[in-house]
Amino acid sequence: MGIARTHDEDYETMEFKTLVALAAMERRKNNGEFKGLTSHSSIVDLQDKLVCVTSGASFFGFALVNRLLLHGYFVRVLVANQEDVEKLREMEISGEMMGCKSKISVVMAKPNEIQGLMEAFDGCCGVFHTSSFADPAGLSGYSKSMAEMEGKASENVMKACARTPSVKHCVLTSSLLACIWRDNTQYEFPPLVNHNCWSNESLCVDKKLWYALGKLKAEKVAWKIAEEMSLNLTTICPGLITGHEFSYRNPTATIAYLKGAQEMYANGLLATVDVRRLAEAHVSVFEAMKTTTAFGRYICFDRIIQCEDEAEKLADEIGIPRNKISGNSSDYVFPNCFELSNKKLANLMSRTLRSCYGES
């Protein structure tokens, strides 16, 4: 309990001066008081209520921050550059940020510096590594080098979590793509997909499925570090993340996810999930980890694109040619190839929600 402080008093003074300068730049009058984001050292540490979200300015990261705030958490948002800080400020000013704004703080740290990550995580009981990467060139592509970057960033985040005494739990956002790209030539029908399935790395490389490769590498190295360093880790593997203006606000991941869309659609494996539902799933899993009822991997989706009309509607929402998803397929309803173990996550979310709101 108490105020979270830095070890170096000089650094704390410098940080305070920086905060004042930023506040002056973004000042808005309201009965003579300053409003806006705070420095991470000024947040009250309430034991199990302070968490850190990486890439918190991303499409999904921001949705998760909002959901955590609504659940009463204090949230430390980890960003990599000043541009993301300004992006968060714009969201706060526009009213997109929900919950109590005094419960959110921002800290900058580079994903390739473990010490900086440890300092960012210090005092947090949990870390949500959303693993949201944008093309550094500002394009809507996702390259092989980005896949390598994502894997390395995941390794560093996991090591930092394991080395930070306050961090008890970690939730990693992986992808359904880390489960479905396998060599199915030996099967007459597409096999069922569940939390035990892993994509084939060589197949991803051969097909140039760099986004799938990045998620696969990130999740595999995360589990490796978790086992070696006794880190309490749970991973969630969502389908294509959708929501309000998702293709505009999340272009890199959206376009990259749909590489191989025709094959996914033809095999009944093209699934989507609303960003708000995915955020709620993350909070529910994290809550359940505290009582050891959540562990391992979870597949998360709320819709499977099963017919041509649905495929065309999705293509129109994204702004890509319709045949990029449906190809020349006839209007045929494909089988659901996902094992009903997705209900495991739904039931877990339901139990957690009842617990959060005091229902029996």
mmCIF file of C-alpha atoms in Angstrom:
data_model
loop_
_atom_site.group_PDB
_atom_site.id
_atom_site.type_symbol
_atom_site.label_atom_id
_atom_site.label_comp_id
_atom_site.label_asym_id
_atom_site.label_seq_id
_atom_site.Cartn_x
_atom_site.Cartn_y
_atom_site.Cartn_z
ATOM 1 C CA MET A 1 0.000 0.000 0.000
ATOM 2 C CA GLY A 2 1.085 3.614 -0.369
ATOM 3 C CA ILE A 3 2.535 5.787 -3.072
ATOM 4 C CA ALA A 4 4.594 4.044 -5.758
ATOM 5 C CA ARG A 5 8.006 5.765 -5.748
ATOM 6 C CA THR A 6 11.190 5.570 -7.776
ATOM 7 C CA HIS A 7 14.421 4.622 -6.054
ATOM 8 C CA ASP A 8 16.299 7.646 -7.352
ATOM 9 C CA GLU A 9 15.019 10.902 -5.848
ATOM 10 C CA ASP A 10 16.737 12.990 -8.527
ATOM 11 C CA TYR A 11 15.005 10.971 -11.215
ATOM 12 C CA GLU A 12 11.699 11.428 -9.424
ATOM 13 C CA THR A 13 12.197 15.215 -9.387
ATOM 14 C CA MET A 14 13.088 15.257 -13.071
ATOM 15 C CA GLU A 15 10.048 13.128 -13.887
ATOM 16 C CA PHE A 16 7.798 15.503 -11.967
ATOM 17 C CA LYS A 17 9.172 18.499 -13.886
ATOM 18 C CA THR A 18 8.540 16.656 -17.151
ATOM 19 C CA LEU A 19 4.989 15.917 -16.086
ATOM 20 C CA VAL A 20 4.360 19.577 -15.235
ATOM 21 C CA ALA A 21 5.712 20.619 -18.622
ATOM 22 C CA LEU A 22 3.462 18.132 -20.422
ATOM 23 C CA ALA A 23 0.489 19.196 -18.340
ATOM 24 C CA ALA A 24 1.119 22.803 -19.267
ATOM 25 C CA MET A 25 1.095 21.870 -22.935
ATOM 26 C CA GLU A 26 -2.146 19.896 -22.670
ATOM 27 C CA ARG A 27 -3.845 22.040 -19.992
ATOM 28 C CA ARG A 28 -7.576 22.383 -20.028
ATOM 29 C CA LYS A 29 -9.403 24.618 -17.594
ATOM 30 C CA ASN A 30 -11.948 23.050 -15.286
ATOM 31 C CA ASN A 31 -12.391 24.978 -12.035
ATOM 32 C CA GLY A 32 -8.708 25.841 -12.191
ATOM 33 C CA GLU A 33 -7.537 22.213 -12.136
ATOM 34 C CA PHE A 34 -5.351 20.263 -14.556
ATOM 35 C CA LYS A 35 -6.816 17.216 -16.277
ATOM 36 C CA GLY A 36 -5.204 14.426 -18.242
ATOM 37 C CA LEU A 37 -2.724 11.597 -18.058
ATOM 38 C CA THR A 38 -0.372 11.304 -15.104
ATOM 39 C CA SER A 39 3.167 10.074 -14.660
ATOM 40 C CA HIS A 40 3.436 6.464 -13.538
ATOM 41 C CA SER A 41 5.160 7.361 -10.270
ATOM 42 C CA SER A 42 2.113 9.321 -9.083
ATOM 43 C CA ILE A 43 -0.293 6.392 -9.127
ATOM 44 C CA VAL A 44 -1.407 4.821 -5.872
ATOM 45 C CA ASP A 45 -0.350 1.198 -5.637
ATOM 46 C CA LEU A 46 -3.355 -0.787 -4.520
ATOM 47 C CA GLN A 47 -1.688 -4.199 -4.420
ATOM 48 C CA ASP A 48 -3.699 -6.325 -6.855
ATOM 49 C CA LYS A 49 -5.190 -3.411 -8.805
ATOM 50 C CA LEU A 50 -2.170 -1.979 -10.674
ATOM 51 C CA VAL A 51 -1.488 -3.603 -14.046
ATOM 52 C CA CYS A 52 0.551 -2.745 -17.131
ATOM 53 C CA VAL A 53 -0.642 -2.954 -20.738
ATOM 54 C CA THR A 54 1.946 -2.996 -23.525
ATOM 55 C CA SER A 55 1.126 -1.222 -26.808
ATOM 56 C CA GLY A 56 -1.726 0.487 -25.002
ATOM 57 C CA ALA A 57 -2.245 3.017 -27.787
ATOM 58 C CA SER A 58 -3.025 0.303 -30.347
ATOM 59 C CA PHE A 59 -6.562 -0.595 -31.440
ATOM 60 C CA PHE A 60 -6.852 -3.577 -29.113
ATOM 61 C CA GLY A 61 -4.531 -2.218 -26.437
ATOM 62 C CA PHE A 62 -6.691 0.868 -25.951
ATOM 63 C CA ALA A 63 -9.865 -1.253 -25.747
ATOM 64 C CA LEU A 64 -8.202 -3.372 -23.070
ATOM 65 C CA VAL A 65 -7.108 -0.291 -21.109
ATOM 66 C CA ASN A 66 -10.695 0.974 -21.127
ATOM 67 C CA ARG A 67 -12.066 -2.382 -19.995
ATOM 68 C CA LEU A 68 -9.560 -2.603 -17.143
ATOM 69 C CA LEU A 69 -10.455 0.917 -16.010
ATOM 70 C CA LEU A 70 -14.134 -0.039 -15.944
ATOM 71 C CA HIS A 71 -13.245 -3.021 -13.767
ATOM 72 C CA GLY A 72 -11.579 -0.709 -11.247
ATOM 73 C CA TYR A 73 -7.939 -1.322 -12.149
ATOM 74 C CA PHE A 74 -5.150 1.231 -12.140
ATOM 75 C CA VAL A 75 -3.525 0.930 -15.558
ATOM 76 C CA ARG A 76 0.037 1.760 -16.545
ATOM 77 C CA VAL A 77 0.202 2.045 -20.320
ATOM 78 C CA LEU A 78 3.515 1.091 -21.911
ATOM 79 C CA VAL A 79 4.338 2.883 -25.159
ATOM 80 C CA ALA A 80 7.488 2.944 -27.269
ATOM 81 C CA ASN A 81 7.528 6.550 -28.477
ATOM 82 C CA GLN A 82 6.209 10.074 -27.936
ATOM 83 C CA GLU A 83 3.827 9.714 -30.863
ATOM 84 C CA ASP A 84 1.858 7.081 -28.938
ATOM 85 C CA VAL A 85 1.769 9.347 -25.873
ATOM 86 C CA GLU A 86 0.182 12.090 -27.960
ATOM 87 C CA LYS A 87 -2.225 9.586 -29.476
ATOM 88 C CA LEU A 88 -3.408 8.610 -25.990
ATOM 89 C CA ARG A 89 -3.824 12.264 -25.051
ATOM 90 C CA GLU A 90 -5.990 12.837 -28.114
ATOM 91 C CA MET A 91 -8.149 9.853 -27.152
ATOM 92 C CA GLU A 92 -8.471 11.201 -23.615
ATOM 93 C CA ILE A 93 -9.444 14.663 -24.852
ATOM 94 C CA SER A 94 -11.979 13.234 -27.336
ATOM 95 C CA GLY A 95 -13.703 11.321 -24.553
ATOM 96 C CA GLU A 96 -12.830 7.838 -25.827
ATOM 97 C CA MET A 97 -11.165 6.950 -22.535
ATOM 98 C CA MET A 98 -13.613 5.380 -20.095
ATOM 99 C CA GLY A 99 -13.550 5.045 -16.331
ATOM 100 C CA CYS A 100 -11.615 7.252 -13.951
ATOM 101 C CA LYS A 101 -8.831 9.026 -15.860
ATOM 102 C CA SER A 102 -6.804 9.486 -12.690
ATOM 103 C CA LYS A 103 -6.257 5.722 -12.704
ATOM 104 C CA ILE A 104 -4.214 5.707 -15.902
ATOM 105 C CA SER A 105 -0.551 6.559 -16.372
ATOM 106 C CA VAL A 106 1.872 6.336 -19.271
ATOM 107 C CA VAL A 107 5.472 5.156 -19.323
ATOM 108 C CA MET A 108 7.865 4.826 -22.246
ATOM 109 C CA ALA A 109 10.131 1.815 -22.681
ATOM 110 C CA LYS A 110 11.678 0.095 -25.677
ATOM 111 C CA PRO A 111 10.806 -3.593 -26.198
ATOM 112 C CA ASN A 112 14.474 -4.451 -26.768
ATOM 113 C CA GLU A 113 15.607 -3.149 -23.347
ATOM 114 C CA ILE A 114 14.776 -5.595 -20.549
ATOM 115 C CA GLN A 115 15.888 -3.233 -17.773
ATOM 116 C CA GLY A 116 13.566 -0.511 -19.036
ATOM 117 C CA LEU A 117 10.709 -2.997 -19.188
ATOM 118 C CA MET A 118 11.390 -4.107 -15.618
ATOM 119 C CA GLU A 119 11.228 -0.507 -14.438
ATOM 120 C CA ALA A 120 7.929 -0.077 -16.274
ATOM 121 C CA PHE A 121 6.484 -3.246 -14.703
ATOM 122 C CA ASP A 122 7.755 -2.492 -11.195
ATOM 123 C CA GLY A 123 4.859 -2.344 -8.731
ATOM 124 C CA CYS A 124 2.382 -3.980 -11.126
ATOM 125 C CA CYS A 125 0.732 -7.236 -10.118
ATOM 126 C CA GLY A 126 0.090 -8.222 -13.722
ATOM 127 C CA VAL A 127 1.160 -7.500 -17.286
ATOM 128 C CA PHE A 128 -0.946 -7.726 -20.432
ATOM 129 C CA HIS A 129 1.357 -8.077 -23.409
ATOM 130 C CA THR A 130 -0.939 -7.226 -26.312
ATOM 131 C CA SER A 131 1.889 -7.758 -28.799
ATOM 132 C CA SER A 132 0.439 -5.113 -31.134
ATOM 133 C CA PHE A 133 2.975 -4.119 -33.765
ATOM 134 C CA ALA A 134 2.656 -1.474 -36.454
ATOM 135 C CA ASP A 135 4.777 -1.231 -39.547
ATOM 136 C CA PRO A 136 7.622 1.181 -38.659
ATOM 137 C CA ALA A 137 7.518 2.423 -42.255
ATOM 138 C CA GLY A 138 3.894 3.460 -41.793
ATOM 139 C CA LEU A 139 2.610 0.997 -44.393
ATOM 140 C CA SER A 140 -0.134 -1.566 -43.953
ATOM 141 C CA GLY A 141 2.168 -4.520 -44.501
ATOM 142 C CA TYR A 142 3.787 -6.975 -42.114
ATOM 143 C CA SER A 143 7.216 -8.259 -43.119
ATOM 144 C CA LYS A 144 9.352 -11.213 -42.144
ATOM 145 C CA SER A 145 11.607 -8.877 -40.152
ATOM 146 C CA MET A 146 8.594 -7.698 -38.168
ATOM 147 C CA ALA A 147 7.843 -11.315 -37.290
ATOM 148 C CA GLU A 148 11.355 -11.634 -35.888
ATOM 149 C CA MET A 149 10.924 -8.359 -33.976
ATOM 150 C CA GLU A 150 7.670 -9.575 -32.458
ATOM 151 C CA GLY A 151 9.253 -12.808 -31.288
ATOM 152 C CA LYS A 152 12.185 -10.973 -29.692
ATOM 153 C CA ALA A 153 9.918 -8.415 -28.029
ATOM 154 C CA SER A 154 7.835 -11.211 -26.526
ATOM 155 C CA GLU A 155 10.977 -12.858 -25.159
ATOM 156 C CA ASN A 156 12.119 -9.612 -23.532
ATOM 157 C CA VAL A 157 8.703 -8.863 -22.029
ATOM 158 C CA MET A 158 8.470 -12.356 -20.529
ATOM 159 C CA LYS A 159 11.973 -12.131 -19.071
ATOM 160 C CA ALA A 160 11.182 -8.714 -17.608
ATOM 161 C CA CYS A 161 7.954 -10.052 -16.082
ATOM 162 C CA ALA A 162 9.754 -13.027 -14.547
ATOM 163 C CA ARG A 163 12.468 -10.782 -13.074
ATOM 164 C CA THR A 164 10.045 -8.232 -11.601
ATOM 165 C CA PRO A 165 9.033 -9.403 -8.091
ATOM 166 C CA SER A 166 5.653 -7.636 -8.074
ATOM 167 C CA VAL A 167 4.423 -9.294 -11.284
ATOM 168 C CA LYS A 168 2.377 -12.370 -10.405
ATOM 169 C CA HIS A 169 0.501 -13.004 -13.650
ATOM 170 C CA CYS A 170 0.967 -12.331 -17.356
ATOM 171 C CA VAL A 171 -1.569 -12.549 -20.188
ATOM 172 C CA LEU A 172 -0.240 -12.652 -23.764
ATOM 173 C CA THR A 173 -2.374 -11.807 -26.781
ATOM 174 C CA SER A 174 -1.449 -14.321 -29.457
ATOM 175 C CA SER A 175 -3.603 -15.136 -32.487
ATOM 176 C CA LEU A 176 -5.767 -17.880 -33.899
ATOM 177 C CA LEU A 177 -3.243 -17.879 -36.736
ATOM 178 C CA ALA A 178 -0.777 -19.485 -34.326
ATOM 179 C CA CYS A 179 -3.104 -22.517 -34.256
ATOM 180 C CA ILE A 180 -4.580 -23.125 -37.715
ATOM 181 C CA TRP A 181 -1.758 -23.149 -40.283
ATOM 182 C CA ARG A 182 -0.875 -26.832 -40.350
ATOM 183 C CA ASP A 183 -0.214 -29.430 -43.031
ATOM 184 C CA ASN A 184 -3.659 -30.986 -43.425
ATOM 185 C CA THR A 185 -2.973 -32.944 -46.599
ATOM 186 C CA GLN A 186 -3.269 -36.217 -44.685
ATOM 187 C CA TYR A 187 -6.851 -35.420 -43.688
ATOM 188 C CA GLU A 188 -9.900 -35.954 -45.876
ATOM 189 C CA PHE A 189 -11.659 -33.107 -44.036
ATOM 190 C CA PRO A 190 -10.173 -30.144 -42.146
ATOM 191 C CA PRO A 191 -9.376 -31.333 -38.616
ATOM 192 C CA LEU A 192 -10.811 -29.685 -35.536
ATOM 193 C CA VAL A 193 -8.858 -26.806 -34.054
ATOM 194 C CA ASN A 194 -8.504 -26.379 -30.313
ATOM 195 C CA HIS A 195 -6.072 -24.975 -27.750
ATOM 196 C CA ASN A 196 -3.670 -27.886 -28.314
ATOM 197 C CA CYS A 197 -3.100 -26.986 -31.976
ATOM 198 C CA TRP A 198 -0.006 -25.147 -33.180
ATOM 199 C CA SER A 199 0.720 -23.767 -36.625
ATOM 200 C CA ASN A 200 3.662 -25.164 -38.540
ATOM 201 C CA GLU A 201 6.538 -22.671 -38.734
ATOM 202 C CA SER A 202 7.930 -24.045 -41.995
ATOM 203 C CA LEU A 203 4.501 -23.854 -43.607
ATOM 204 C CA CYS A 204 4.143 -20.210 -42.527
ATOM 205 C CA VAL A 205 7.527 -19.403 -44.066
ATOM 206 C CA ASP A 206 6.738 -21.258 -47.314
ATOM 207 C CA LYS A 207 3.424 -19.426 -47.689
ATOM 208 C CA LYS A 208 4.960 -16.110 -46.546
ATOM 209 C CA LEU A 209 2.424 -15.859 -43.742
ATOM 210 C CA TRP A 210 4.559 -13.419 -41.767
ATOM 211 C CA TYR A 211 1.834 -12.299 -39.353
ATOM 212 C CA ALA A 212 1.047 -15.893 -38.435
ATOM 213 C CA LEU A 213 4.783 -16.551 -38.083
ATOM 214 C CA GLY A 214 5.219 -13.536 -35.785
ATOM 215 C CA LYS A 215 2.383 -14.599 -33.492
ATOM 216 C CA LEU A 216 3.627 -18.176 -33.489
ATOM 217 C CA LYS A 217 7.166 -17.150 -32.559
ATOM 218 C CA ALA A 218 5.924 -14.709 -29.912
ATOM 219 C CA GLU A 219 3.717 -17.269 -28.201
ATOM 220 C CA LYS A 220 6.193 -20.148 -28.368
ATOM 221 C CA VAL A 221 9.044 -18.142 -26.884
ATOM 222 C CA ALA A 222 6.676 -16.829 -24.214
ATOM 223 C CA TRP A 223 5.804 -20.346 -23.092
ATOM 224 C CA LYS A 224 9.476 -21.326 -23.173
ATOM 225 C CA ILE A 225 10.469 -18.422 -20.890
ATOM 226 C CA ALA A 226 7.460 -19.007 -18.636
ATOM 227 C CA GLU A 227 8.483 -22.622 -18.091
ATOM 228 C CA GLU A 228 12.159 -21.829 -17.567
ATOM 229 C CA MET A 229 11.565 -18.897 -15.212
ATOM 230 C CA SER A 230 8.368 -20.059 -13.457
ATOM 231 C CA LEU A 231 6.220 -17.246 -14.819
ATOM 232 C CA ASN A 232 2.448 -17.622 -14.429
ATOM 233 C CA LEU A 233 1.359 -17.168 -18.051
ATOM 234 C CA THR A 234 -1.906 -17.525 -19.947
ATOM 235 C CA THR A 235 -2.329 -16.853 -23.672
ATOM 236 C CA ILE A 236 -5.408 -15.888 -25.666
ATOM 237 C CA CYS A 237 -5.596 -16.661 -29.400
ATOM 238 C CA PRO A 238 -8.225 -14.412 -31.025
ATOM 239 C CA GLY A 239 -9.612 -14.452 -34.521
ATOM 240 C CA LEU A 240 -9.496 -11.346 -36.700
ATOM 241 C CA ILE A 241 -10.143 -8.432 -34.347
ATOM 242 C CA THR A 242 -13.092 -6.350 -35.509
ATOM 243 C CA GLY A 243 -15.047 -3.407 -34.122
ATOM 244 C CA HIS A 244 -15.848 0.212 -34.939
ATOM 245 C CA GLU A 245 -13.634 1.367 -37.834
ATOM 246 C CA PHE A 246 -11.320 -1.589 -37.204
ATOM 247 C CA SER A 247 -9.791 -1.657 -40.675
ATOM 248 C CA TYR A 248 -8.981 2.074 -40.475
ATOM 249 C CA ARG A 249 -7.705 2.008 -36.881
ATOM 250 C CA ASN A 250 -5.884 -1.313 -37.151
ATOM 251 C CA PRO A 251 -4.739 -1.620 -40.789
ATOM 252 C CA THR A 252 -1.456 -3.475 -40.285
ATOM 253 C CA ALA A 253 -2.940 -6.364 -38.332
ATOM 254 C CA THR A 254 -6.158 -6.524 -40.375
ATOM 255 C CA ILE A 255 -4.499 -6.786 -43.783
ATOM 256 C CA ALA A 256 -1.743 -9.059 -42.481
ATOM 257 C CA TYR A 257 -4.222 -11.402 -40.786
ATOM 258 C CA LEU A 258 -6.100 -11.899 -44.055
ATOM 259 C CA LYS A 259 -3.060 -13.202 -45.960
ATOM 260 C CA GLY A 260 -4.349 -16.630 -46.918
ATOM 261 C CA ALA A 261 -7.963 -15.614 -46.281
ATOM 262 C CA GLN A 262 -9.358 -17.661 -49.171
ATOM 263 C CA GLU A 263 -7.847 -20.837 -47.762
ATOM 264 C CA MET A 264 -9.061 -20.062 -44.242
ATOM 265 C CA TYR A 265 -12.548 -19.336 -45.577
ATOM 266 C CA ALA A 266 -12.648 -22.501 -47.685
ATOM 267 C CA ASN A 267 -11.701 -24.607 -44.645
ATOM 268 C CA GLY A 268 -14.169 -22.946 -42.273
ATOM 269 C CA LEU A 269 -11.363 -21.350 -40.274
ATOM 270 C CA LEU A 270 -11.920 -17.636 -40.891
ATOM 271 C CA ALA A 271 -13.143 -16.383 -37.507
ATOM 272 C CA THR A 272 -13.551 -12.896 -36.060
ATOM 273 C CA VAL A 273 -13.998 -11.387 -32.607
ATOM 274 C CA ASP A 274 -15.264 -7.974 -31.528
ATOM 275 C CA VAL A 275 -12.548 -5.926 -29.826
ATOM 276 C CA ARG A 276 -14.725 -5.251 -26.762
ATOM 277 C CA ARG A 277 -15.503 -8.922 -26.254
ATOM 278 C CA LEU A 278 -11.824 -9.768 -26.617
ATOM 279 C CA ALA A 279 -10.902 -7.135 -24.027
ATOM 280 C CA GLU A 280 -13.472 -8.556 -21.610
ATOM 281 C CA ALA A 281 -12.045 -12.033 -22.181
ATOM 282 C CA HIS A 282 -8.584 -10.815 -21.198
ATOM 283 C CA VAL A 283 -9.866 -9.291 -17.962
ATOM 284 C CA SER A 284 -11.869 -12.413 -17.154
ATOM 285 C CA VAL A 285 -8.882 -14.684 -17.706
ATOM 286 C CA PHE A 286 -6.663 -12.443 -15.589
ATOM 287 C CA GLU A 287 -9.201 -12.467 -12.747
ATOM 288 C CA ALA A 288 -9.448 -16.249 -12.934
ATOM 289 C CA MET A 289 -5.661 -16.643 -12.882
ATOM 290 C CA LYS A 290 -5.691 -15.263 -9.347
ATOM 291 C CA THR A 291 -7.622 -18.332 -8.220
ATOM 292 C CA THR A 292 -5.715 -20.716 -10.541
ATOM 293 C CA THR A 293 -8.883 -21.494 -12.519
ATOM 294 C CA ALA A 294 -7.405 -20.074 -15.723
ATOM 295 C CA PHE A 295 -4.260 -21.458 -17.332
ATOM 296 C CA GLY A 296 -2.833 -22.523 -20.673
ATOM 297 C CA ARG A 297 -4.190 -21.288 -24.009
ATOM 298 C CA TYR A 298 -7.633 -19.990 -24.983
ATOM 299 C CA ILE A 299 -9.138 -19.590 -28.444
ATOM 300 C CA CYS A 300 -11.416 -16.547 -28.649
ATOM 301 C CA PHE A 301 -13.910 -15.750 -31.423
ATOM 302 C CA ASP A 302 -17.560 -14.779 -31.732
ATOM 303 C CA ARG A 303 -18.235 -15.367 -35.420
ATOM 304 C CA ILE A 304 -17.107 -17.708 -38.183
ATOM 305 C CA ILE A 305 -17.371 -16.503 -41.782
ATOM 306 C CA GLN A 306 -19.328 -19.399 -43.242
ATOM 307 C CA CYS A 307 -21.010 -18.210 -46.435
ATOM 308 C CA GLU A 308 -20.284 -15.932 -49.368
ATOM 309 C CA ASP A 309 -22.593 -13.165 -48.150
ATOM 310 C CA GLU A 310 -20.682 -12.973 -44.857
ATOM 311 C CA ALA A 311 -17.355 -13.030 -46.688
ATOM 312 C CA GLU A 312 -18.437 -10.214 -49.011
ATOM 313 C CA LYS A 313 -19.724 -8.140 -46.089
ATOM 314 C CA LEU A 314 -16.387 -8.514 -44.286
ATOM 315 C CA ALA A 315 -14.492 -7.547 -47.452
ATOM 316 C CA ASP A 316 -16.686 -4.458 -47.856
ATOM 317 C CA GLU A 317 -16.044 -3.427 -44.238
ATOM 318 C CA ILE A 318 -12.305 -3.648 -44.811
ATOM 319 C CA GLY A 319 -12.398 -2.083 -48.266
ATOM 320 C CA ILE A 320 -10.800 -4.922 -50.210
ATOM 321 C CA PRO A 321 -12.075 -6.788 -53.308
ATOM 322 C CA ARG A 322 -14.707 -9.348 -52.359
ATOM 323 C CA ASN A 323 -12.908 -12.222 -54.059
ATOM 324 C CA LYS A 324 -9.884 -11.654 -51.790
ATOM 325 C CA ILE A 325 -11.821 -13.612 -49.166
ATOM 326 C CA SER A 326 -14.441 -15.746 -50.932
ATOM 327 C CA GLY A 327 -12.567 -16.412 -54.157
ATOM 328 C CA ASN A 328 -14.762 -18.355 -56.541
ATOM 329 C CA SER A 329 -16.431 -20.378 -53.797
ATOM 330 C CA SER A 330 -20.116 -21.107 -54.181
ATOM 331 C CA ASP A 331 -22.633 -20.014 -51.552
ATOM 332 C CA TYR A 332 -21.929 -23.040 -49.357
ATOM 333 C CA VAL A 333 -22.049 -23.139 -45.585
ATOM 334 C CA PHE A 334 -18.744 -24.588 -44.417
ATOM 335 C CA PRO A 335 -18.450 -26.810 -41.352
ATOM 336 C CA ASN A 336 -17.390 -25.352 -38.029
ATOM 337 C CA CYS A 337 -13.892 -26.751 -37.609
ATOM 338 C CA PHE A 338 -13.409 -25.286 -34.140
ATOM 339 C CA GLU A 339 -13.845 -27.621 -31.220
ATOM 340 C CA LEU A 340 -16.487 -26.370 -28.797
ATOM 341 C CA SER A 341 -13.737 -25.743 -26.258
ATOM 342 C CA ASN A 342 -14.324 -22.046 -27.032
ATOM 343 C CA LYS A 343 -17.197 -22.476 -24.574
ATOM 344 C CA LYS A 344 -14.555 -23.012 -21.913
ATOM 345 C CA LEU A 345 -13.577 -19.354 -22.271
ATOM 346 C CA ALA A 346 -17.210 -18.220 -22.434
ATOM 347 C CA ASN A 347 -18.029 -20.097 -19.240
ATOM 348 C CA LEU A 348 -14.923 -18.684 -17.567
ATOM 349 C CA MET A 349 -15.954 -15.153 -18.578
ATOM 350 C CA SER A 350 -19.456 -15.751 -17.233
ATOM 351 C CA ARG A 351 -18.178 -17.035 -13.883
ATOM 352 C CA THR A 352 -15.739 -14.156 -13.572
ATOM 353 C CA LEU A 353 -18.389 -11.554 -14.389
ATOM 354 C CA ARG A 354 -20.744 -13.006 -11.778
ATOM 355 C CA SER A 355 -17.916 -12.904 -9.267
ATOM 356 C CA CYS A 356 -16.991 -9.294 -10.187
ATOM 357 C CA TYR A 357 -20.539 -8.071 -9.720
ATOM 358 C CA GLY A 358 -21.243 -10.114 -6.600
ATOM 359 C CA GLU A 359 -23.781 -12.441 -8.200
ATOM 360 C CA SER A 360 -24.166 -15.997 -7.061
#
